[in-house]
Short mmCIF file of C-alpha atoms and ligand atoms in Angstrom, two decimals:
data_model
loop_
_atom_site.label_atom_id
_atom_site.label_comp_id
_atom_site.label_asym_id
_atom_site.label_seq_id
_atom_site.Cartn_x
_atom_site.Cartn_y
_atom_site.Cartn_z
CA MET A 1 85.59 118.73 58.99
CA ASN A 2 87.29 121.28 61.15
CA ASN A 3 91.04 120.72 60.83
CA SER A 4 92.03 122.22 64.15
CA ASN A 5 89.88 119.58 65.73
CA LYS A 6 91.75 116.64 64.20
CA MET A 7 93.86 115.71 67.24
CA SER A 8 92.39 112.48 68.56
CA LEU A 9 90.61 112.47 71.89
CA THR A 10 93.18 110.07 73.35
CA VAL A 11 96.00 112.48 72.59
CA LYS A 12 94.04 115.36 74.10
CA VAL A 13 93.34 113.35 77.24
CA ILE A 14 97.01 112.39 77.56
CA VAL A 15 98.03 116.04 77.20
CA GLY A 16 95.47 117.02 79.87
CA MET A 17 96.73 114.26 82.12
CA ILE A 18 100.41 115.18 81.81
CA LEU A 19 99.69 118.88 82.37
CA GLY A 20 97.56 117.99 85.40
CA ILE A 21 100.29 115.79 86.86
CA VAL A 22 102.92 118.51 86.37
CA VAL A 23 100.74 121.25 87.88
CA GLY A 24 99.73 119.05 90.83
CA LEU A 25 103.28 117.98 91.55
CA LEU A 26 104.48 121.59 91.39
CA PHE A 27 101.81 122.60 93.91
CA ASN A 28 102.88 119.76 96.13
CA TYR A 29 106.61 120.35 95.74
CA PHE A 30 106.44 124.08 96.52
CA GLN A 31 103.82 123.40 99.19
CA LEU A 32 101.49 125.90 97.57
CA ASN A 33 98.41 123.99 98.68
CA SER A 34 98.66 124.39 102.44
CA LYS A 35 95.32 124.40 104.22
CA ASP A 36 94.34 128.09 104.01
CA SER A 37 96.17 128.98 100.82
CA PHE A 38 94.53 130.43 97.73
CA VAL A 39 95.66 127.40 95.71
CA ASN A 40 94.04 124.99 98.11
CA ILE A 41 90.76 126.83 98.59
CA TYR A 42 90.11 128.08 95.05
CA LEU A 43 91.98 125.62 92.87
CA VAL A 44 92.68 122.18 94.39
CA ASN A 45 89.54 122.04 96.51
CA GLY A 46 87.64 124.58 94.41
CA LEU A 47 87.85 124.54 90.64
CA PHE A 48 89.69 121.20 90.24
CA LEU A 49 87.48 119.41 92.73
CA ALA A 50 84.30 120.74 91.08
CA ALA A 51 85.43 120.06 87.49
CA GLY A 52 86.58 116.52 88.33
CA LYS A 53 83.49 115.65 90.33
CA MET A 54 81.14 117.07 87.69
CA PHE A 55 82.80 114.94 85.04
CA ILE A 56 82.58 111.76 87.13
CA ASN A 57 78.93 112.57 87.85
CA ALA A 58 78.31 113.01 84.13
CA LEU A 59 79.79 109.58 83.42
CA GLN A 60 77.86 107.95 86.24
CA MET A 61 74.68 109.64 85.05
CA LEU A 62 74.92 107.54 81.88
CA VAL A 63 75.65 104.17 83.47
CA VAL A 64 72.17 103.05 84.54
CA PRO A 65 70.17 104.01 81.42
CA LEU A 66 72.97 102.80 79.16
CA VAL A 67 73.23 99.40 80.83
CA PHE A 68 69.45 99.04 80.89
CA PHE A 69 68.83 99.83 77.23
CA SER A 70 71.91 98.15 75.84
CA LEU A 71 71.16 94.95 77.78
CA ILE A 72 67.59 94.86 76.49
CA CYS A 73 68.94 95.30 72.94
CA GLY A 74 71.64 92.75 73.70
CA VAL A 75 69.27 90.05 74.93
CA CYS A 76 66.89 90.66 72.05
CA GLY A 77 69.90 90.55 69.71
CA ILE A 78 71.09 87.19 71.05
CA GLY A 79 67.55 85.97 70.72
CA ASN A 80 67.76 82.76 72.71
CA ILE A 81 68.20 81.89 76.33
CA LYS A 82 70.66 79.06 75.74
CA THR A 83 73.18 81.33 74.04
CA LEU A 84 72.67 83.87 76.79
CA GLY A 85 73.52 81.23 79.39
CA ARG A 86 76.60 80.23 77.44
CA VAL A 87 77.85 83.84 77.20
CA GLY A 88 77.23 84.25 80.94
CA GLY A 89 79.02 81.01 81.82
CA LYS A 90 82.04 81.73 79.64
CA SER A 91 82.52 85.27 80.89
CA PHE A 92 82.08 84.27 84.53
CA ALA A 93 84.68 81.48 84.18
CA LEU A 94 87.16 83.77 82.42
CA TYR A 95 86.68 86.58 84.93
CA MET A 96 87.30 84.26 87.86
CA MET A 97 90.26 82.62 86.16
CA THR A 98 92.08 85.88 85.36
CA THR A 99 91.46 87.22 88.88
CA ALA A 100 92.81 84.02 90.45
CA ILE A 101 95.93 84.12 88.25
CA ALA A 102 96.40 87.80 89.09
CA ILE A 103 96.44 87.36 92.85
CA THR A 104 98.51 84.16 92.75
CA VAL A 105 101.24 85.85 90.71
CA ALA A 106 101.06 88.88 93.02
CA ILE A 107 101.56 86.83 96.17
CA PHE A 108 104.35 84.85 94.59
CA ILE A 109 106.32 87.89 93.41
CA ALA A 110 105.74 89.93 96.59
CA ALA A 111 106.82 86.96 98.74
CA SER A 112 109.95 86.32 96.72
CA PHE A 113 111.02 89.95 97.18
CA GLY A 114 110.23 89.77 100.89
CA ILE A 115 108.67 93.25 100.78
CA GLY A 116 108.00 94.92 104.11
CA GLU A 117 110.54 92.94 106.09
CA ASN A 118 112.59 95.99 107.07
CA MET A 119 109.73 98.39 107.58
CA ASN A 120 108.94 100.12 110.87
CA LEU A 121 105.41 100.56 112.06
CA ALA A 122 105.59 104.24 112.99
CA SER A 123 104.10 105.58 109.76
CA ALA A 124 100.78 103.78 110.01
CA ALA A 125 97.75 106.01 109.53
CA LYS A 126 94.50 105.03 111.20
CA PHE A 127 92.28 102.64 109.31
CA THR A 128 89.01 101.23 110.45
CA GLY A 129 87.50 98.51 108.35
CA LYS A 130 83.96 98.59 107.00
CA ASP A 131 81.66 95.65 106.70
CA THR A 132 81.73 93.81 103.42
CA PRO A 133 78.62 91.96 102.27
CA GLU A 134 78.43 88.26 103.05
CA LEU A 135 78.17 85.80 100.21
CA THR A 136 74.56 84.83 100.97
CA GLN A 137 73.65 88.52 101.02
CA VAL A 138 75.43 89.02 97.69
CA LEU A 139 73.33 86.23 96.21
CA ILE A 140 70.09 87.59 97.67
CA ASN A 141 70.91 91.09 96.45
CA ILE A 142 71.19 89.94 92.83
CA ILE A 143 67.39 89.96 92.70
CA PRO A 144 66.08 93.45 93.37
CA SER A 145 62.93 93.74 95.45
CA ASN A 146 62.50 97.09 93.80
CA PRO A 147 64.17 97.66 90.42
CA VAL A 148 63.71 101.43 90.65
CA ARG A 149 65.62 101.48 93.92
CA ALA A 150 68.36 99.33 92.40
CA MET A 151 68.59 101.79 89.52
CA ALA A 152 68.56 104.78 91.84
CA ASN A 153 71.42 103.26 93.84
CA GLY A 154 73.27 102.23 90.69
CA ASP A 155 73.51 98.62 91.94
CA MET A 156 74.89 96.76 88.98
CA LEU A 157 74.05 93.07 89.56
CA PRO A 158 70.33 93.64 90.30
CA LEU A 159 70.15 96.04 87.37
CA ILE A 160 71.71 93.41 85.08
CA PHE A 161 69.27 90.80 86.39
CA PHE A 162 66.22 93.00 85.86
CA SER A 163 67.31 94.10 82.39
CA ILE A 164 68.00 90.53 81.23
CA LEU A 165 64.64 89.36 82.55
CA ALA A 166 62.95 92.27 80.79
CA GLY A 167 64.79 91.38 77.57
CA ILE A 168 63.76 87.73 77.78
CA SER A 169 60.14 88.68 78.46
CA ILE A 170 60.13 91.07 75.50
CA LEU A 171 61.30 88.20 73.30
CA MET A 172 58.52 86.00 74.68
CA VAL A 173 55.88 88.62 73.96
CA GLY A 174 57.01 88.38 70.33
CA ARG A 175 55.67 90.47 67.47
CA LYS A 176 53.62 92.78 69.63
CA ALA A 177 56.83 93.96 71.31
CA THR A 178 58.77 94.90 68.18
CA LYS A 179 58.00 98.60 68.69
CA PHE A 180 59.44 98.31 72.19
CA ILE A 181 62.64 96.73 70.85
CA GLU A 182 62.93 99.49 68.26
CA ALA A 183 62.45 102.10 70.97
CA ALA A 184 65.16 100.45 73.11
CA GLU A 185 67.52 100.44 70.12
CA ILE A 186 66.94 104.13 69.53
CA ALA A 187 67.37 104.88 73.23
CA ASN A 188 70.61 102.90 73.22
CA GLU A 189 71.90 104.90 70.27
CA VAL A 190 70.98 108.16 71.97
CA MET A 191 72.79 107.07 75.15
CA MET A 192 75.89 106.22 73.12
CA LYS A 193 75.80 109.70 71.61
CA MET A 194 75.62 111.12 75.12
CA VAL A 195 78.70 109.09 76.00
CA THR A 196 80.58 110.72 73.11
CA LEU A 197 79.46 114.16 74.24
CA VAL A 198 80.53 113.59 77.84
CA MET A 199 83.85 112.19 76.63
CA ALA A 200 84.51 115.50 74.88
CA MET A 201 84.95 117.08 78.31
CA ALA A 202 87.58 114.54 79.32
CA PRO A 203 90.79 116.43 78.51
CA TYR A 204 89.84 119.30 80.84
CA ALA A 205 88.34 117.10 83.53
CA VAL A 206 91.30 114.74 83.51
CA PHE A 207 93.58 117.73 83.95
CA ALA A 208 91.58 118.76 87.03
CA LEU A 209 91.44 115.23 88.48
CA MET A 210 95.18 114.70 88.03
CA ALA A 211 96.16 118.10 89.39
CA LYS A 212 94.07 117.50 92.50
CA SER A 213 95.33 113.96 93.16
CA MET A 214 98.96 114.87 92.59
CA ALA A 215 98.78 118.02 94.71
CA GLU A 216 97.56 115.91 97.59
CA LEU A 217 100.00 113.05 97.16
CA GLY A 218 102.53 112.81 99.96
CA TRP A 219 106.00 112.27 98.51
CA GLU A 220 107.60 111.25 101.80
CA LEU A 221 105.00 108.54 102.13
CA LEU A 222 105.57 107.35 98.60
CA ASP A 223 109.26 107.15 99.38
CA SER A 224 108.82 105.21 102.61
CA LEU A 225 106.52 102.73 100.86
CA LYS A 226 108.61 102.46 97.72
CA ASP A 227 109.09 98.66 97.95
CA TYR A 228 105.32 98.16 98.14
CA VAL A 229 104.65 100.69 95.39
CA ILE A 230 107.31 99.36 93.00
CA VAL A 231 106.33 95.69 93.40
CA LEU A 232 102.63 96.50 93.11
CA ILE A 233 103.02 98.60 89.97
CA SER A 234 105.34 96.00 88.40
CA VAL A 235 102.88 93.16 88.98
CA LEU A 236 100.01 95.30 87.64
CA LEU A 237 101.97 96.04 84.47
CA PHE A 238 103.01 92.39 84.16
CA HIS A 239 99.39 91.33 84.39
CA LEU A 240 98.28 93.87 81.81
CA PHE A 241 101.02 93.34 79.24
CA VAL A 242 101.87 89.67 79.74
CA THR A 243 99.12 87.64 81.42
CA LEU A 244 96.10 89.34 79.87
CA MET A 245 97.69 89.56 76.43
CA LEU A 246 98.62 85.86 76.57
CA VAL A 247 95.08 84.99 77.58
CA LEU A 248 93.75 87.12 74.69
CA LYS A 249 96.08 85.51 72.15
CA LEU A 250 95.54 82.00 73.45
CA PHE A 251 91.75 82.11 73.67
CA SER A 252 90.97 84.26 70.64
CA GLY A 253 94.04 84.47 68.40
CA LEU A 254 93.50 88.24 68.16
CA SER A 255 96.37 90.72 67.97
CA PRO A 256 97.40 91.97 71.44
CA SER A 257 99.11 95.06 70.04
CA MET A 258 95.89 96.15 68.31
CA PHE A 259 94.03 95.55 71.57
CA LEU A 260 96.51 97.65 73.54
CA LYS A 261 96.24 100.52 71.07
CA LYS A 262 92.45 100.53 71.16
CA ILE A 263 91.96 100.09 74.89
CA ARG A 264 93.92 103.25 75.72
CA ASN A 265 90.92 105.56 76.05
CA ALA A 266 89.12 103.26 78.47
CA GLN A 267 92.33 102.90 80.49
CA LEU A 268 92.79 106.66 80.66
CA PHE A 269 89.22 107.14 81.89
CA ALA A 270 89.62 104.34 84.44
CA PHE A 271 92.91 105.80 85.62
CA SER A 272 91.46 109.28 86.04
CA THR A 273 88.22 108.27 87.72
CA ALA A 274 89.50 105.23 89.71
CA SER A 275 86.13 103.64 89.08
CA SER A 276 85.33 100.75 86.73
CA ASN A 277 81.65 101.53 87.19
CA ALA A 278 81.96 105.14 86.07
CA THR A 279 84.05 103.92 83.13
CA ILE A 280 81.33 101.49 81.88
CA PRO A 281 80.06 103.90 79.19
CA VAL A 282 83.57 104.36 77.79
CA THR A 283 84.46 100.65 78.02
CA LEU A 284 81.21 99.75 76.30
CA ARG A 285 81.86 102.24 73.55
CA THR A 286 85.47 101.07 73.17
CA VAL A 287 84.70 97.36 72.85
CA THR A 288 81.71 97.81 70.55
CA GLU A 289 82.81 100.65 68.28
CA ARG A 290 86.60 100.31 68.39
CA MET A 291 86.99 96.54 68.74
CA GLY A 292 83.92 95.29 66.90
CA VAL A 293 82.35 93.33 69.75
CA ASN A 294 78.65 92.93 69.06
CA ASN A 295 76.43 94.75 71.56
CA SER A 296 74.63 91.48 72.30
CA VAL A 297 77.79 90.28 74.07
CA ALA A 298 79.29 93.57 75.29
CA SER A 299 76.07 94.85 76.88
CA PHE A 300 76.33 91.94 79.28
CA THR A 301 80.07 91.30 79.69
CA VAL A 302 81.08 94.94 80.31
CA PRO A 303 78.80 95.87 83.24
CA PHE A 304 79.14 92.32 84.59
CA GLY A 305 82.93 92.63 84.45
CA ALA A 306 82.93 96.08 86.07
CA THR A 307 81.25 94.48 89.06
CA ILE A 308 82.73 91.02 89.39
CA ASN A 309 86.10 91.25 87.66
CA MET A 310 88.88 93.02 89.51
CA ASP A 311 92.26 91.69 88.51
CA GLY A 312 94.12 94.82 89.53
CA THR A 313 92.37 94.98 92.89
CA ALA A 314 93.19 91.32 93.54
CA ILE A 315 96.84 92.05 92.76
CA MET A 316 96.82 94.89 95.29
CA GLN A 317 95.36 92.53 97.88
CA GLY A 318 98.02 89.90 97.24
CA VAL A 319 100.90 92.37 97.47
CA ALA A 320 99.39 94.18 100.48
CA THR A 321 98.83 90.93 102.36
CA VAL A 322 102.43 89.83 101.97
CA PHE A 323 103.67 93.34 102.76
CA ILE A 324 101.68 93.79 105.96
CA ALA A 325 102.27 90.22 107.14
CA ASN A 326 106.00 90.87 106.78
CA VAL A 327 105.81 94.26 108.52
CA TYR A 328 104.14 92.60 111.50
CA GLY A 329 106.47 89.59 111.29
CA LEU A 330 103.57 87.16 110.78
CA ASP A 331 103.75 84.03 108.70
CA LEU A 332 100.52 83.12 106.96
CA GLY A 333 101.72 79.80 105.61
CA MET A 334 100.48 78.05 102.49
CA SER A 335 96.92 77.58 103.76
CA GLY A 336 96.75 81.25 104.77
CA TYR A 337 97.71 82.35 101.28
CA ILE A 338 95.24 79.97 99.65
CA THR A 339 92.53 81.48 101.86
CA VAL A 340 93.63 84.94 100.71
CA ILE A 341 93.33 83.89 97.06
CA LEU A 342 89.86 82.39 97.54
CA MET A 343 88.61 85.28 99.63
CA SER A 344 89.66 87.99 97.25
CA VAL A 345 88.25 86.19 94.22
CA LEU A 346 84.93 85.83 96.06
CA ALA A 347 85.03 89.34 97.48
CA SER A 348 85.41 90.77 93.98
CA ILE A 349 82.01 89.32 93.04
CA GLY A 350 80.02 91.19 95.62
CA THR A 351 81.67 94.59 95.51
CA ALA A 352 81.08 97.37 93.02
CA GLY A 353 83.87 98.93 90.98
CA VAL A 354 84.07 102.26 92.78
CA PRO A 355 87.04 104.18 94.19
CA GLY A 356 88.68 102.68 97.25
CA VAL A 357 86.58 99.55 97.43
CA GLY A 358 89.75 97.45 97.25
CA LEU A 359 90.67 98.52 100.77
CA ILE A 360 87.30 97.39 102.10
CA MET A 361 87.79 94.02 100.44
CA LEU A 362 91.25 93.87 101.95
CA SER A 363 89.87 94.32 105.46
CA MET A 364 87.60 91.34 104.85
CA VAL A 365 90.55 89.24 103.69
CA PHE A 366 92.61 90.32 106.69
CA ALA A 367 89.84 89.42 109.11
CA GLN A 368 89.66 85.98 107.55
CA VAL A 369 93.37 85.18 107.88
CA GLY A 370 93.89 86.99 111.19
CA LEU A 371 96.05 89.89 110.00
CA PRO A 372 95.65 93.17 111.93
CA ILE A 373 93.14 95.44 110.15
CA GLU A 374 95.02 98.53 111.40
CA GLY A 375 97.89 97.36 109.19
CA ILE A 376 95.91 98.69 106.24
CA GLY A 377 96.61 102.17 107.61
CA LEU A 378 100.19 101.70 106.43
CA ILE A 379 99.26 101.75 102.77
CA LEU A 380 96.38 104.19 103.00
CA GLY A 381 98.35 107.26 101.94
CA VAL A 382 99.36 105.87 98.56
CA ASP A 383 96.16 104.02 97.88
CA ARG A 384 94.52 106.61 95.65
CA LEU A 385 97.38 106.47 93.17
CA MET A 386 97.46 102.67 93.33
CA ASP A 387 93.67 102.64 92.90
CA MET A 388 93.97 104.61 89.67
CA ILE A 389 96.48 102.17 88.21
CA ARG A 390 94.66 99.01 89.31
CA THR A 391 91.34 100.32 87.98
CA ALA A 392 92.94 100.69 84.53
CA VAL A 393 93.99 97.02 84.81
CA ASN A 394 90.49 96.00 85.99
CA VAL A 395 88.89 97.66 82.98
CA SER A 396 91.43 96.12 80.58
CA GLY A 397 90.51 92.69 81.96
CA ASP A 398 86.82 93.40 81.31
CA ALA A 399 87.60 94.29 77.70
CA VAL A 400 89.85 91.25 77.16
CA VAL A 401 87.13 88.86 78.34
CA SER A 402 84.43 90.67 76.31
CA THR A 403 86.56 90.33 73.19
CA ILE A 404 87.35 86.64 73.77
CA VAL A 405 83.72 85.73 74.47
CA ALA A 406 82.50 87.68 71.43
CA LYS A 407 85.09 86.02 69.18
CA SER A 408 84.15 82.54 70.43
CA GLU A 409 80.47 83.27 69.78
CA GLY A 410 81.09 84.58 66.26
CA ASN A 411 80.02 87.99 67.51
CA LEU A 412 83.16 89.95 66.73
CA ASP A 413 83.61 92.01 63.59
CA LEU A 414 87.23 91.30 62.62
CA ALA A 415 87.29 94.11 60.07
CA VAL A 416 86.51 96.59 62.84
CA TYR A 417 88.99 94.99 65.26
CA ASN A 418 91.81 95.19 62.75
CA ASP A 419 91.03 98.72 61.56
CA ILE A 420 93.11 101.05 63.69
CA ASP A 421 90.82 104.03 63.01
CA ALA A 422 87.50 102.28 63.63
CA GLY A 423 85.38 104.21 66.11
CA ALA A 424 88.12 106.71 66.94
CA ILE A 425 86.83 110.09 68.03
CA THR A 426 88.50 112.94 66.20
CA SER A 427 85.75 115.48 65.81
CA TYR A 428 82.75 116.60 67.78
CA LYS A 429 81.07 118.60 65.08
CA LEU A 430 77.39 118.39 65.86
CA HIS A 431 75.89 116.55 62.98
CA ILE A 432 72.25 116.64 62.05
CA ASP A 433 71.20 114.64 59.05
CA GLU A 434 70.39 116.98 56.14
CA ALA A 435 67.14 115.19 55.34
CA VAL A 436 66.05 115.46 58.97
CA GLU A 437 67.00 119.13 58.97
CA GLN A 438 64.83 119.69 55.90
CA GLU A 439 61.92 117.81 57.46
CA LEU A 440 62.17 119.92 60.60
CA ALA A 441 62.31 123.13 58.57
CA ASP A 442 59.26 122.05 56.55
CA ALA A 443 57.34 121.24 59.71
CA VAL A 444 58.16 124.65 61.18
CA GLN A 445 57.17 126.35 57.92
CA LYS A 446 53.86 124.47 57.91
CA THR A 447 52.95 125.67 61.39
CA HIS A 448 53.77 129.23 60.36
CA ASP A 449 51.69 128.98 57.20
CA SER A 450 48.64 127.49 58.87
CA PRO A 451 46.11 130.16 59.88
N1 LIG B 501 88.55 101.37 92.08
C1 LIG B 501 88.52 100.01 91.68
C2 LIG B 501 87.51 99.84 90.54
O1 LIG B 501 86.62 100.62 90.41
C3 LIG B 501 88.21 99.07 92.81
C4 LIG B 501 89.33 99.15 93.82
O2 LIG B 501 90.33 98.48 93.57
O3 LIG B 501 89.24 99.87 94.80
O4 LIG B 501 87.61 98.93 89.77
#
């Protein structure tokens, strides 16, 4: 193994991230990235934009085939519909429960600090809400009228539905379909290898993503919204380190500190991309190869969680609701806050884990409780940074639930979970099996020899 390559990927990504933050903040501080400057045109909105976007595209490119093949393998691995239903039921209940706890705690803490009470309205940027899907539409959309279109659009719930149905049907076909299952297993393995290859680019891409975000961050805005920002970040950290870890310990008995060490990569990717969906390949790899969750559980719980589980986003909605209600001097009352809790738990089901979707959900919540939608303009400027942090929390919640469900189903390899080095990426040396290499060489030789 190449020794210079020994530094783990996580460390490399953290180095890239810190360098990116420093460079971005320096650009911002010295105002080097004004509109027509070299830095803005060629770096921030040139090289950094391109490198970051290409990396996110590369991750997204893997999501649909990976979810499709791993779910087919997963369903065939579980082997019976009853167990499948149980895994679905458990994960749904846990996802909803953690999201409800998240937003309740958020509202409670934000209200007890009275955030936003002394704020003036002058700094509001313009915000116009977008339509969020209605619940009936969400239900209808679970079944794709055209699976290819659902795949092309990257719509997660219809893709999950189609893949599960395909898996069940393959099982029903029985022996004749074994070749198909084998092919899906190979395809799944190939996709996982692609994930590892794309992840190799992360340190550089994360540098670019961080430098761009930080260069564009407005410090004055951050300062004027510091109450909101501090309370929001504190509740997010509380949820990650206290609530989720308690839930993990209570429901599975597994070690939270081991979990926190192993989840780091997925959190870093979520933080940099601000998208749970784009992070699916990394989350899936983390829970299966680092934590020992069997693919039969993870292939379902991870993409399902990326779509319906948004603890961090719910926390943002709780804190933002209290903040903006206070800024406008409105009192929502107990029933108003209960509506907020219900609405954001429901809204998280129908919306995909992509950047900025939390704000769209927030406009739906506001419309429901009669808060002014324009109020969202107040927090718009800092939302990208908040989005990055809450996405890391969202993804951690997905992994916690996947681990608990796997443990309860006897589908978790404890030896892998407790081995700190299991599945860690330290080297990218391209490895071709020697026997395969020989076979290939022989085949080439044969074609040369034949007249
Ligand atoms: N970016 C978040 C996610 O992908 C959603 C949001 O809070 O906007 O999970």
